[in-house]
Amino acid sequence: MDLFSKRHRLVVGMLVLFVPLLTGAKGKGCQSPGDGGPGGGGSAGGEPGDCRPAGCSGQICADADDEVVTTCEWREEYACYAEHGVCERGASGECGWRPTPELEACLGGGEPAPCVVTGCSGQVCADADDEVVTTCEWREEYACYAEHGVCERGASGECGWRPTPELEACLGGGEPAPCVVTGCSGQVCADADDEVVTTCEWREEYACYAEHGVCERGTSGECGWRPTPELEACLGGGEPAPCVVTGCSNQICADEDVATDCVWLEEYACFAEHGVCERGASGECGWRPTPELEACIEAATGN
């Protein structure tokens, strides 16, 4: 009985020692197809994780740790990745498909995807692969793209509308709308196309605009009052009031509070995030045209 117990303990001990080796042979200790080679990369100790095909149709090569969510719209070229794709980590450290001749030939010889007209109102020209979502607010100039627009890939490689004379003329020909005196008390100089609604609180300085004001478009392209010595003296020695952020959605930078309609546009969020409301060299209040603000507005409007 004692001999059996010793043998029993010996067998159990050997099994315990062999379990890690057995499990390692299944991928924990030895390299498996998913742990290295063309489709993988890295191990423990600070090395990047494996690369793996991802996406609804296996069309994306990404880090194994990344959560990738795509639409499930099938495209013919997705079959190329399954047939010829090698998902691996490149010299840049990013996961991606190895650009083999077989894959490139299957995808179309490296030719970019076509440009397409998209957006809720057909106002955006973008890559066919890009998912573009816009608001459905209609603007008159959108009709110009349908009538005169040529959606194509330019010299920069980006999709966009060809700037033809016909399209530019339809959009305004580069000629801005005239400046007009507006506001409840005639105290605002603005674009004729702008709908400006102000409170009707009277201030003494409003008389200065009627007596000395010249409403015109300055070198910045913005409409405003010409800062003549007569107007500045009448307003109080040339010291302008501070600029304020106003409008229903805080989308306007002006000398005073301005009431506007409350239709929300995506680009209004850019002013809150990147806007600097200040008085420019022309003397008019406005948003400082920083690269961050302009890029945000372009992304929000699709223009």
PDB file of N, CA, C and O in Angstrom, residues 75 77-78 81 107-117 125-131 151-154 157-160:
ATOM      1  N   ARG A  75     -17.619  45.084 -50.659  1.00  0.00           N
ATOM      2  CA  ARG A  75     -17.011  45.603 -51.882  1.00  0.00           C
ATOM      3  C   ARG A  75     -16.126  44.517 -52.470  1.00  0.00           C
ATOM      4  O   ARG A  75     -15.500  43.749 -51.733  1.00  0.00           O
ATOM      5  N   GLU A  77     -13.248  44.507 -53.792  1.00  0.00           N
ATOM      6  CA  GLU A  77     -11.824  44.496 -53.464  1.00  0.00           C
ATOM      7  C   GLU A  77     -11.513  43.830 -52.119  1.00  0.00           C
ATOM      8  O   GLU A  77     -10.368  43.477 -51.845  1.00  0.00           O
ATOM      9  N   TYR A  78     -12.541  43.659 -51.284  1.00  0.00           N
ATOM     10  CA  TYR A  78     -12.299  43.014 -49.986  1.00  0.00           C
ATOM     11  C   TYR A  78     -11.821  41.573 -50.163  1.00  0.00           C
ATOM     12  O   TYR A  78     -11.097  41.044 -49.316  1.00  0.00           O
ATOM     13  N   TYR A  81      -7.974  40.981 -50.066  1.00  0.00           N
ATOM     14  CA  TYR A  81      -7.251  40.850 -48.803  1.00  0.00           C
ATOM     15  C   TYR A  81      -7.263  39.391 -48.328  1.00  0.00           C
ATOM     16  O   TYR A  81      -6.267  38.897 -47.803  1.00  0.00           O
ATOM     17  N   LEU A 107      -6.196  44.808 -56.397  1.00  0.00           N
ATOM     18  CA  LEU A 107      -6.933  46.011 -55.985  1.00  0.00           C
ATOM     19  C   LEU A 107      -7.079  47.029 -57.113  1.00  0.00           C
ATOM     20  O   LEU A 107      -7.838  47.975 -56.998  1.00  0.00           O
ATOM     21  N   GLY A 108      -6.295  46.854 -58.166  1.00  0.00           N
ATOM     22  CA  GLY A 108      -6.444  47.762 -59.303  1.00  0.00           C
ATOM     23  C   GLY A 108      -5.196  48.541 -59.613  1.00  0.00           C
ATOM     24  O   GLY A 108      -5.282  49.681 -60.086  1.00  0.00           O
ATOM     25  N   GLY A 109      -4.048  48.012 -59.274  1.00  0.00           N
ATOM     26  CA  GLY A 109      -2.790  48.659 -59.635  1.00  0.00           C
ATOM     27  C   GLY A 109      -2.513  49.935 -58.892  1.00  0.00           C
ATOM     28  O   GLY A 109      -1.822  50.819 -59.389  1.00  0.00           O
ATOM     29  N   GLY A 110      -3.045  50.063 -57.699  1.00  0.00           N
ATOM     30  CA  GLY A 110      -2.750  51.252 -56.909  1.00  0.00           C
ATOM     31  C   GLY A 110      -3.556  52.464 -57.298  1.00  0.00           C
ATOM     32  O   GLY A 110      -3.321  53.552 -56.788  1.00  0.00           O
ATOM     33  N   GLU A 111      -4.500  52.330 -58.198  1.00  0.00           N
ATOM     34  CA  GLU A 111      -5.336  53.452 -58.582  1.00  0.00           C
ATOM     35  C   GLU A 111      -6.253  53.833 -57.429  1.00  0.00           C
ATOM     36  O   GLU A 111      -6.870  52.972 -56.817  1.00  0.00           O
ATOM     37  N   PRO A 112      -6.368  55.137 -57.121  1.00  0.00           N
ATOM     38  CA  PRO A 112      -7.237  55.546 -56.007  1.00  0.00           C
ATOM     39  C   PRO A 112      -8.708  55.313 -56.330  1.00  0.00           C
ATOM     40  O   PRO A 112      -9.097  55.199 -57.498  1.00  0.00           O
ATOM     41  N   ALA A 113      -9.487  55.237 -55.276  1.00  0.00           N
ATOM     42  CA  ALA A 113     -10.924  55.069 -55.460  1.00  0.00           C
ATOM     43  C   ALA A 113     -11.505  56.294 -56.169  1.00  0.00           C
ATOM     44  O   ALA A 113     -10.957  57.392 -56.071  1.00  0.00           O
ATOM     45  N   PRO A 114     -12.610  56.140 -56.886  1.00  0.00           N
ATOM     46  CA  PRO A 114     -13.188  57.297 -57.589  1.00  0.00           C
ATOM     47  C   PRO A 114     -13.762  58.316 -56.611  1.00  0.00           C
ATOM     48  O   PRO A 114     -14.047  58.009 -55.462  1.00  0.00           O
ATOM     49  N   CYS A 115     -13.903  59.538 -57.092  1.00  0.00           N
ATOM     50  CA  CYS A 115     -14.556  60.583 -56.315  1.00  0.00           C
ATOM     51  C   CYS A 115     -16.061  60.491 -56.542  1.00  0.00           C
ATOM     52  O   CYS A 115     -16.510  60.171 -57.647  1.00  0.00           O
ATOM     53  N   VAL A 116     -16.817  60.775 -55.511  1.00  0.00           N
ATOM     54  CA  VAL A 116     -18.276  60.699 -55.625  1.00  0.00           C
ATOM     55  C   VAL A 116     -18.901  61.947 -55.025  1.00  0.00           C
ATOM     56  O   VAL A 116     -18.340  62.592 -54.142  1.00  0.00           O
ATOM     57  N   VAL A 117     -20.071  62.277 -55.527  1.00  0.00           N
ATOM     58  CA  VAL A 117     -20.863  63.379 -54.981  1.00  0.00           C
ATOM     59  C   VAL A 117     -21.690  62.807 -53.844  1.00  0.00           C
ATOM     60  O   VAL A 117     -22.414  61.820 -54.016  1.00  0.00           O
ATOM     61  N   CYS A 125     -17.916  66.654 -52.442  1.00  0.00           N
ATOM     62  CA  CYS A 125     -17.194  65.786 -53.374  1.00  0.00           C
ATOM     63  C   CYS A 125     -16.110  65.092 -52.561  1.00  0.00           C
ATOM     64  O   CYS A 125     -15.215  65.741 -52.022  1.00  0.00           O
ATOM     65  N   ALA A 126     -16.180  63.766 -52.457  1.00  0.00           N
ATOM     66  CA  ALA A 126     -15.267  63.035 -51.570  1.00  0.00           C
ATOM     67  C   ALA A 126     -14.905  61.686 -52.161  1.00  0.00           C
ATOM     68  O   ALA A 126     -15.473  61.251 -53.168  1.00  0.00           O
ATOM     69  N   ASP A 127     -13.929  61.023 -51.538  1.00  0.00           N
ATOM     70  CA  ASP A 127     -13.544  59.670 -51.949  1.00  0.00           C
ATOM     71  C   ASP A 127     -14.713  58.711 -51.765  1.00  0.00           C
ATOM     72  O   ASP A 127     -15.475  58.828 -50.792  1.00  0.00           O
ATOM     73  N   ALA A 128     -14.825  57.766 -52.663  1.00  0.00           N
ATOM     74  CA  ALA A 128     -15.900  56.778 -52.564  1.00  0.00           C
ATOM     75  C   ALA A 128     -15.799  55.976 -51.281  1.00  0.00           C
ATOM     76  O   ALA A 128     -16.800  55.506 -50.747  1.00  0.00           O
ATOM     77  N   ASP A 129     -14.576  55.831 -50.759  1.00  0.00           N
ATOM     78  CA  ASP A 129     -14.374  55.055 -49.540  1.00  0.00           C
ATOM     79  C   ASP A 129     -14.721  55.834 -48.277  1.00  0.00           C
ATOM     80  O   ASP A 129     -14.817  55.252 -47.199  1.00  0.00           O
ATOM     81  N   ASP A 130     -14.860  57.142 -48.396  1.00  0.00           N
ATOM     82  CA  ASP A 130     -15.135  57.969 -47.221  1.00  0.00           C
ATOM     83  C   ASP A 130     -16.614  57.926 -46.875  1.00  0.00           C
ATOM     84  O   ASP A 130     -17.482  58.019 -47.765  1.00  0.00           O
ATOM     85  N   GLU A 131     -16.901  57.794 -45.602  1.00  0.00           N
ATOM     86  CA  GLU A 131     -18.283  57.859 -45.132  1.00  0.00           C
ATOM     87  C   GLU A 131     -18.555  59.294 -44.698  1.00  0.00           C
ATOM     88  O   GLU A 131     -17.997  59.780 -43.720  1.00  0.00           O
ATOM     89  N   CYS A 151     -16.929  66.928 -59.997  1.00  0.00           N
ATOM     90  CA  CYS A 151     -16.309  66.280 -58.838  1.00  0.00           C
ATOM     91  C   CYS A 151     -15.148  65.429 -59.322  1.00  0.00           C
ATOM     92  O   CYS A 151     -15.342  64.462 -60.063  1.00  0.00           O
ATOM     93  N   GLU A 152     -13.926  65.775 -58.904  1.00  0.00           N
ATOM     94  CA  GLU A 152     -12.745  65.072 -59.416  1.00  0.00           C
ATOM     95  C   GLU A 152     -11.611  65.123 -58.403  1.00  0.00           C
ATOM     96  O   GLU A 152     -11.651  65.886 -57.437  1.00  0.00           O
ATOM     97  N   ARG A 153     -10.587  64.314 -58.670  1.00  0.00           N
ATOM     98  CA  ARG A 153      -9.401  64.315 -57.830  1.00  0.00           C
ATOM     99  C   ARG A 153      -8.400  65.310 -58.399  1.00  0.00           C
ATOM    100  O   ARG A 153      -8.003  65.210 -59.564  1.00  0.00           O
ATOM    101  N   GLY A 154      -7.984  66.271 -57.590  1.00  0.00           N
ATOM    102  CA  GLY A 154      -7.072  67.302 -58.044  1.00  0.00           C
ATOM    103  C   GLY A 154      -5.625  66.868 -57.999  1.00  0.00           C
ATOM    104  O   GLY A 154      -5.289  65.720 -57.689  1.00  0.00           O
ATOM    105  N   GLY A 157      -4.231  65.176 -54.997  1.00  0.00           N
ATOM    106  CA  GLY A 157      -4.706  63.840 -54.696  1.00  0.00           C
ATOM    107  C   GLY A 157      -6.011  63.816 -53.939  1.00  0.00           C
ATOM    108  O   GLY A 157      -6.583  62.752 -53.699  1.00  0.00           O
ATOM    109  N   GLU A 158      -6.505  65.003 -53.549  1.00  0.00           N
ATOM    110  CA  GLU A 158      -7.744  65.090 -52.799  1.00  0.00           C
ATOM    111  C   GLU A 158      -8.932  65.272 -53.743  1.00  0.00           C
ATOM    112  O   GLU A 158      -8.829  65.947 -54.772  1.00  0.00           O
ATOM    113  N   CYS A 159     -10.066  64.684 -53.370  1.00  0.00           N
ATOM    114  CA  CYS A 159     -11.293  64.884 -54.138  1.00  0.00           C
ATOM    115  C   CYS A 159     -11.872  66.261 -53.817  1.00  0.00           C
ATOM    116  O   CYS A 159     -11.806  66.729 -52.680  1.00  0.00           O
ATOM    117  N   GLY A 160     -12.445  66.897 -54.825  1.00  0.00           N
ATOM    118  CA  GLY A 160     -13.049  68.206 -54.619  1.00  0.00           C
ATOM    119  C   GLY A 160     -13.715  68.701 -55.887  1.00  0.00           C
ATOM    120  O   GLY A 160     -13.632  68.069 -56.952  1.00  0.00           O
TER     121      GLY A 160
END
